[in-house]
Coordinates of C-alpha atoms in Angstrom, one line a residue:
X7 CA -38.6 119.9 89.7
X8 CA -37.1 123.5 88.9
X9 CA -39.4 124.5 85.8
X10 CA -38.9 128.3 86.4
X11 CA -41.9 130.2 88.2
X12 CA -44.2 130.9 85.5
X13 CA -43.9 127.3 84.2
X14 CA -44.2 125.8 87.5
X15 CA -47.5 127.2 88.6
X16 CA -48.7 126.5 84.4
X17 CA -47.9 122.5 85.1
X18 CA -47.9 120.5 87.7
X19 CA -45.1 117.7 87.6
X20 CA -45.3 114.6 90.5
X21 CA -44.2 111.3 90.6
X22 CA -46.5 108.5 92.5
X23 CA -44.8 105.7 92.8
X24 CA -44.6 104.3 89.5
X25 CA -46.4 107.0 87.7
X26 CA -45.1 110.3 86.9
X27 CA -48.3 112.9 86.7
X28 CA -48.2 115.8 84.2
X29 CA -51.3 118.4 85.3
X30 CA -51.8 121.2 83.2
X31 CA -52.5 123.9 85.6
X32 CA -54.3 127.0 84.0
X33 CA -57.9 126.0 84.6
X34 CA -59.6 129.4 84.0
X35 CA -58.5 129.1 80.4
X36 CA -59.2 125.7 80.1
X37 CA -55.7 124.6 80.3
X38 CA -54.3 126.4 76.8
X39 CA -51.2 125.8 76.3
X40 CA -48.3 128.8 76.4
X41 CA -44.8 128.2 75.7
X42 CA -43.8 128.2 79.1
X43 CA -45.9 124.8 79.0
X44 CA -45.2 122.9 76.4
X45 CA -41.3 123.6 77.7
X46 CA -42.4 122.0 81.1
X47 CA -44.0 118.7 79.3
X48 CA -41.2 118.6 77.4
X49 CA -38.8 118.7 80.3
X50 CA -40.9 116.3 82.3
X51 CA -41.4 113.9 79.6
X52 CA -37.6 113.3 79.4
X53 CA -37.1 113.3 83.2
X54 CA -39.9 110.5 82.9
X55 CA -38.7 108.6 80.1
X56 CA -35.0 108.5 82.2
X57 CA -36.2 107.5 85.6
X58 CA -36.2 103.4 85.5
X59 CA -39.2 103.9 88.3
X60 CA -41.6 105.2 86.3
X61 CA -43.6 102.7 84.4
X62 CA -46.0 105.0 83.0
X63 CA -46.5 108.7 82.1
X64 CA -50.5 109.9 83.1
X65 CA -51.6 113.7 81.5
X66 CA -54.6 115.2 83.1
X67 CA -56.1 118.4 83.7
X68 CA -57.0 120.5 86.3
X69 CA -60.3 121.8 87.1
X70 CA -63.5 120.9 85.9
X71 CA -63.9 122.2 81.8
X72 CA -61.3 119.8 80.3
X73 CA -58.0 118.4 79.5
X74 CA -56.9 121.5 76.9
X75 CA -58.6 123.9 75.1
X76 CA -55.8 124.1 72.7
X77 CA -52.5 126.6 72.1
X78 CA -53.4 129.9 73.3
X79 CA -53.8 131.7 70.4
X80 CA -54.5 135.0 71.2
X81 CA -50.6 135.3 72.5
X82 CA -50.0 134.3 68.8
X83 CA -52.6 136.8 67.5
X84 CA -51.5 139.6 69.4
X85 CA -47.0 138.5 68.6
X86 CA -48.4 138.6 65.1
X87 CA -50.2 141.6 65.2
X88 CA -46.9 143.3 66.6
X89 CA -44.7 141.9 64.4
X90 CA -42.6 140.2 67.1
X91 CA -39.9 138.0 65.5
X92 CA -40.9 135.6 68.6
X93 CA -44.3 134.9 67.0
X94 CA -43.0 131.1 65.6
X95 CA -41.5 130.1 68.8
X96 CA -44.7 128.4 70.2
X97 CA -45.1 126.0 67.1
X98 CA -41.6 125.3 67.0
X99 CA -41.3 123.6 70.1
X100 CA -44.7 122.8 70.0
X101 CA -44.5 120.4 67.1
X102 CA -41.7 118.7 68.5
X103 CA -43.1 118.3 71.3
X104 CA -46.3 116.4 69.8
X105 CA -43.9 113.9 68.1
X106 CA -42.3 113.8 71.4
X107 CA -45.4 112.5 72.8
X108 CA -45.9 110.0 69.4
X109 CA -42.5 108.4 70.4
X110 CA -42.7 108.2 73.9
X111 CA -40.7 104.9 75.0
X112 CA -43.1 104.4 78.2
X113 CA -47.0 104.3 78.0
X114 CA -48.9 108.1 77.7
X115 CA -51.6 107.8 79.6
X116 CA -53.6 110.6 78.5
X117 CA -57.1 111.3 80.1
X118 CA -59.2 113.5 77.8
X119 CA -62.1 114.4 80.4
X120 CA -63.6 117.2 79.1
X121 CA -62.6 119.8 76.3
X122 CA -59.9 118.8 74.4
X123 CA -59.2 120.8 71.3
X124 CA -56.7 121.8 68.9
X125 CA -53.3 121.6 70.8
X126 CA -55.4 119.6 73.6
X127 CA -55.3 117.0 70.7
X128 CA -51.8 117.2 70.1
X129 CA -50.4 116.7 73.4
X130 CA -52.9 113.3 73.9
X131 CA -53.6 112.0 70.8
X132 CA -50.4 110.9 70.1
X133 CA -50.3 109.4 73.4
X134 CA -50.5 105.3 73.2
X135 CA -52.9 105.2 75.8
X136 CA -56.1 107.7 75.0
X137 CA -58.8 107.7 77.8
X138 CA -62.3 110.0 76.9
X139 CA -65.2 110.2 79.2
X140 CA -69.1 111.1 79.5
X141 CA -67.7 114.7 79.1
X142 CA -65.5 114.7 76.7
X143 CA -65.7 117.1 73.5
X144 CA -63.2 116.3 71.5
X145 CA -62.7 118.8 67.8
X146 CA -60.3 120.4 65.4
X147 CA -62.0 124.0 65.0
X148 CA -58.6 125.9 63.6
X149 CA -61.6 127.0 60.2
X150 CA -63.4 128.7 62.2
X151 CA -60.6 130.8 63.3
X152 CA -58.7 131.2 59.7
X153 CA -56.2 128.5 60.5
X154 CA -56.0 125.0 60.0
X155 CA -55.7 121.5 61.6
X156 CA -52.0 121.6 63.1
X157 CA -50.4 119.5 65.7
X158 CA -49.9 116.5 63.4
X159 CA -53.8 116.8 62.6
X160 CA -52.9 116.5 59.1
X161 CA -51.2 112.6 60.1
X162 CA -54.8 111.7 62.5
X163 CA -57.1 113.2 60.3
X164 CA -56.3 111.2 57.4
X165 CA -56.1 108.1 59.6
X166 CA -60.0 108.4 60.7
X167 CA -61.6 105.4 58.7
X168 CA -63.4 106.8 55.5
X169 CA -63.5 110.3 55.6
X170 CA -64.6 111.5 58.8
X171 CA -61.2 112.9 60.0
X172 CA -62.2 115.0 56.6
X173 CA -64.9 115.8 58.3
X174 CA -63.7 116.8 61.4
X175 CA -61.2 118.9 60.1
X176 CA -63.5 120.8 57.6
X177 CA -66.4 121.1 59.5
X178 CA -64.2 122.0 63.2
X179 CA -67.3 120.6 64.8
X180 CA -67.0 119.4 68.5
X181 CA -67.8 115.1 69.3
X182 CA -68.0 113.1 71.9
X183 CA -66.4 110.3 73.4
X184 CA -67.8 107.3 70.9
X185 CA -67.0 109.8 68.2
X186 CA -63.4 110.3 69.5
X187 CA -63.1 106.3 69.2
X188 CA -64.5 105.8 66.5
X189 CA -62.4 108.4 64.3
X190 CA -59.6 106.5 66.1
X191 CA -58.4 109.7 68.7
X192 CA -58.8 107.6 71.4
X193 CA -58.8 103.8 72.8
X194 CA -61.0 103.8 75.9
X195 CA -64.3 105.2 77.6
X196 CA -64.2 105.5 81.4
X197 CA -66.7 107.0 83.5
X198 CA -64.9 110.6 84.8
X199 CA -65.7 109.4 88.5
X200 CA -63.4 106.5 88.1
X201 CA -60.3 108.2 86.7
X202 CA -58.7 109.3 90.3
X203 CA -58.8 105.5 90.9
X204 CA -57.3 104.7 87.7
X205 CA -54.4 106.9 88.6
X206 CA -54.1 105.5 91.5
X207 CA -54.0 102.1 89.9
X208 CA -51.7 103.1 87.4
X209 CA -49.1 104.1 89.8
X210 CA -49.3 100.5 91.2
X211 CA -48.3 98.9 87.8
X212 CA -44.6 98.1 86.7
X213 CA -45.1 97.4 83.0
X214 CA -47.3 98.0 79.6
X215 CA -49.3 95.1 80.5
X216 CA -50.2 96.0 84.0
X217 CA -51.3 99.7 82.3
X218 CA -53.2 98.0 79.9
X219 CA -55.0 96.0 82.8
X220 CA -55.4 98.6 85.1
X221 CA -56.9 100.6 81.9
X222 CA -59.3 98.0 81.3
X223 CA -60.8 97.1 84.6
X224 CA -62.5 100.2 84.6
X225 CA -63.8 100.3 80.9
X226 CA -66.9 100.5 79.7
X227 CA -68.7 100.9 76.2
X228 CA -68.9 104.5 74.7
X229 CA -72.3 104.7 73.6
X230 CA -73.5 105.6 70.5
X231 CA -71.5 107.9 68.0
X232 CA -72.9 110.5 66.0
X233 CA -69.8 109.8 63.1
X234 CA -70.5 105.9 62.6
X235 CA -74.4 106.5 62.4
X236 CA -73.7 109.4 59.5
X237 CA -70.4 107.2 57.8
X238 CA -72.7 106.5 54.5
X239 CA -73.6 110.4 54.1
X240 CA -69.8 111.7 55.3
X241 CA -68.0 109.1 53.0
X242 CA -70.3 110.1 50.0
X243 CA -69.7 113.9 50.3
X244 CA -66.4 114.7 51.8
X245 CA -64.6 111.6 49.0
X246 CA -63.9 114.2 46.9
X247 CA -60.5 116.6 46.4
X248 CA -62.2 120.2 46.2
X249 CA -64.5 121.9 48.6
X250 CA -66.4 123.0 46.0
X251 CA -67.3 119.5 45.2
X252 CA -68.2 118.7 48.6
X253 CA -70.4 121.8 49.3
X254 CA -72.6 120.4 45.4
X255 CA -72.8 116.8 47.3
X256 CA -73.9 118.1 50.3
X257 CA -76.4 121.0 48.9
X258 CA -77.7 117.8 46.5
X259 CA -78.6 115.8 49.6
X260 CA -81.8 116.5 51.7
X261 CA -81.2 115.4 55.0
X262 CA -80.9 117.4 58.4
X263 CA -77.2 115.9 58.6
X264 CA -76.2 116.8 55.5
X265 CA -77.8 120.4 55.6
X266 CA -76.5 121.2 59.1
X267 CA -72.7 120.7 57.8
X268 CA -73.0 122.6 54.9
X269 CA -74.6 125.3 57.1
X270 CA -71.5 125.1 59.3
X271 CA -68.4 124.8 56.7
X272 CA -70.2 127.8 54.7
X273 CA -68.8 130.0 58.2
X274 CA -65.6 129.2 58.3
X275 CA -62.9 130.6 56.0
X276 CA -62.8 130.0 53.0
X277 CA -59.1 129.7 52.7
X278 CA -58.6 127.8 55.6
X279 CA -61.1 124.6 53.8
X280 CA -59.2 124.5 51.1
X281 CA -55.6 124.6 52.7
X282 CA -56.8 121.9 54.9
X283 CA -58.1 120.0 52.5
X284 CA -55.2 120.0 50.4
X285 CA -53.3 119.2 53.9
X286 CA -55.6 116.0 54.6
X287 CA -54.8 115.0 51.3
X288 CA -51.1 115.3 51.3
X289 CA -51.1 114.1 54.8
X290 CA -52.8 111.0 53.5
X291 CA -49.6 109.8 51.1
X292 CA -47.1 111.2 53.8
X293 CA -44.9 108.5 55.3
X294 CA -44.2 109.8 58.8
X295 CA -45.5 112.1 61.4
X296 CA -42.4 114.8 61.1
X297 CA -43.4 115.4 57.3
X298 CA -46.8 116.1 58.2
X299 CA -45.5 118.9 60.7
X300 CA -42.5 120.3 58.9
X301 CA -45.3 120.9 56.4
X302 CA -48.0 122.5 59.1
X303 CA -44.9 124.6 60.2
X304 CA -44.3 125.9 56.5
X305 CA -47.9 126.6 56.1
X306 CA -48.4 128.4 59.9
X307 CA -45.6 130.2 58.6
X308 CA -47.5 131.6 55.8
X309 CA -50.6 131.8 58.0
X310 CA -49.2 134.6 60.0
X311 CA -48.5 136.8 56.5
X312 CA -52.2 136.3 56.1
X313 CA -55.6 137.8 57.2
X314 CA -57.8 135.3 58.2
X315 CA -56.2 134.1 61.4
X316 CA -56.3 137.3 62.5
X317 CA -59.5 138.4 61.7
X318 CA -60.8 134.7 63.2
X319 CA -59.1 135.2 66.4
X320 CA -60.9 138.9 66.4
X321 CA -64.2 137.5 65.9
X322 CA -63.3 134.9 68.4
X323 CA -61.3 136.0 71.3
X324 CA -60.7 139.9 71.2
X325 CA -64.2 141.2 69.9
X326 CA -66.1 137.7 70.2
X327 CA -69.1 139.5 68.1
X328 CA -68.5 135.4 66.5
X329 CA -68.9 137.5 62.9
X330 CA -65.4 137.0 61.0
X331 CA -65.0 139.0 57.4
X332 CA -62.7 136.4 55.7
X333 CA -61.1 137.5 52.8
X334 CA -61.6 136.3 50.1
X335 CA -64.9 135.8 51.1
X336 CA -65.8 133.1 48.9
X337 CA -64.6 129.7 47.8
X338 CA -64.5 130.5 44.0
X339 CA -62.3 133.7 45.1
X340 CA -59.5 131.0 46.5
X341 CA -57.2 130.3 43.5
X342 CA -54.7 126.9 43.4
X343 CA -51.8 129.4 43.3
X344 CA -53.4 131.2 46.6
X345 CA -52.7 128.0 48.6
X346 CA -50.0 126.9 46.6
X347 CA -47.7 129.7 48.6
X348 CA -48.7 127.6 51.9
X349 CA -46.9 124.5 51.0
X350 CA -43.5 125.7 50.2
X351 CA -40.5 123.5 50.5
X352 CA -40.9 122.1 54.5
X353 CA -38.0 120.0 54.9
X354 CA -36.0 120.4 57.7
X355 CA -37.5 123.2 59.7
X356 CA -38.0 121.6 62.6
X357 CA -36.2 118.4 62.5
X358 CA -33.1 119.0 60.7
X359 CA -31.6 115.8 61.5
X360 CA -34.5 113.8 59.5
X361 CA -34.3 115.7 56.2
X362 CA -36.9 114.8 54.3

């Protein structure tokens, strides 16, 4: 498959029979996505969808740390930083690419082994067929950078039963595979051992149900998660439509769960919680999957114009001395009219021909 150089050794593209195989190819950065990427999967996804052999698509990744770390963000930092007209090219075919995925006409077999994060997410959990394992470490951590949930997290998030996908977003904190489940990222556990068999089964099958079959002969039970034991505590303190409220119900509580989430949102940026809290929140009464993006768009946008990301990708990735100076510094210095420039009129940017 002609992909271009860079693109070809970045993704991995095979058919097996019956199966077409996707492998992201950058192991030594955990698989993070670059726009030469996301054009490949989107390449490949159509060649899939238009070849009458394949019955399935499966997306793994090579090496042994995980699926996808995520967009690689420090080409973003460093096209914003330059002030490189080019800096918005990533998410626009990005985005597309995750409702790509969401409307894929063959089953998306997507094996989350290991990290997957940020755009990791995006590029499986759209998938219809999500498969997490004993190593999996599944999260949304854009706060703790000075960005937010993107990649149609504002459409999952709001989706996770009570508010943990509130939780996940706010907090950015990594979960395992019964947590992935649970928060409804994923459909299946498989032991990681078993997964080059599944593949190999899959590219026996010739239809949905002989996926779904193949799928579940190796399935087991996840385990316990950490988000179904803590629902009562999460629903009670992240119900609420400010931060501010949220940080008073947690500080009012006095047990280790509570304290050791309020210890972890009070480090990421201020402005980031509240823009992805008013995100969650709108993404809650959206009715489809390209409002929620066209609106991530706008606000990434804005992001860009901005200090946080910046400085959280400093602290991060450049520097990595993990201590961010967000400004403002503190909730109370985020005004409504701050975010309000965020979520400016998102129709259309990316997917002019479904106007909003």
């Amino acid at each position: 498959m002609e992909l271009g150089t860079e693109a070809e050794v970045q993704v991995i593209v095979e058919k097996r029979h019956g199966a077409g195989i996707i492998s992201l190819n950058r192991p030594k950065a955990i698989n993070s996505l670059t726009l030469p990427m996301v054009r490949a999967l989107f390449q490949a996804l159509q060649r899939f969808e238009d070849d009458p052999g394949i019955s399935c698509v499966v997306l793994r990744g090579e090496g042994e740390k995980g699926l996808c770390a995520g967009g690689d963000v420090r080409i973003i930092h460093d096209l914003g930083k330059a002030g490189d007209p080019q800096v918005l090219d990533f998410w626009r075919e990005e985005f597309p690419l995750n409702y790509r995925i969401a409307r894929f006409g063959k089953p998306y077999v997507a094996l989350m082994d290991g990290i997957v994060m940020g755009g990791g997410v995006g590029i499986s959990a759209h998938g219809s067929h999500r498969i997490v394992t004993e190593r999996t470490r599944l999260a949304m951590p854009e706060t703790g950078i000075g960005y937010f949930p993107d990649v149609g997290g504002s459409w999952l998030l709001p989706k996770a039963r009570g508010e943990c996908g509130t939780w996940l977003g706010l907090t950015g904190n990594a979960v395992n595979a019964a947590d992935a489940i649970y928060a409804g990222f994923a459909d299946y556990f498989l032991p990681s051992d078993r997964l080059e068999a599944l593949m190999q089964d899959l590219s026996q099958t010739t239809d949905v149900e002989g996926v779904e079959a193949a799928i579940a002969a190796y399935a087991i039970e996840a385990g316990e998660s950490v988000l179904a034991k803590n629902r009562e505590v999460i629903d009670a303190t992240f119900r609420f439509d400010t931060v501010e409220e949220i940080f008073a119900a947690l500080s009012m509580r006095d047990d280790a769960f509570s304290r050791e989430t309020l210890e972890v949102l009070q480090k990421r940026s201020p402005t980031s919680l509240k823009l992805t809290l008013k995100l969650l929140r709108l993404g809650r009464e959206s009715a489809s999957l390209i409002e929620c993006l066209e609106r991530e768009f706008a606000a990434g946008t804005e992001i860009l114009r901005q200090h946080d990301f910046y400085e959280g990708v400093r602290a991060a990735l450049v520097d990595k001395n993990r201590n961010p100076r967000w400004r403002p510094a503190r909730l109370e210095e985020v005004r409504e009219e701050d975010i309000s420039r965020y979520l400016v009129d998102h129709s259309g940017n990316l997917f002019p021909e479904h106007r909003l």
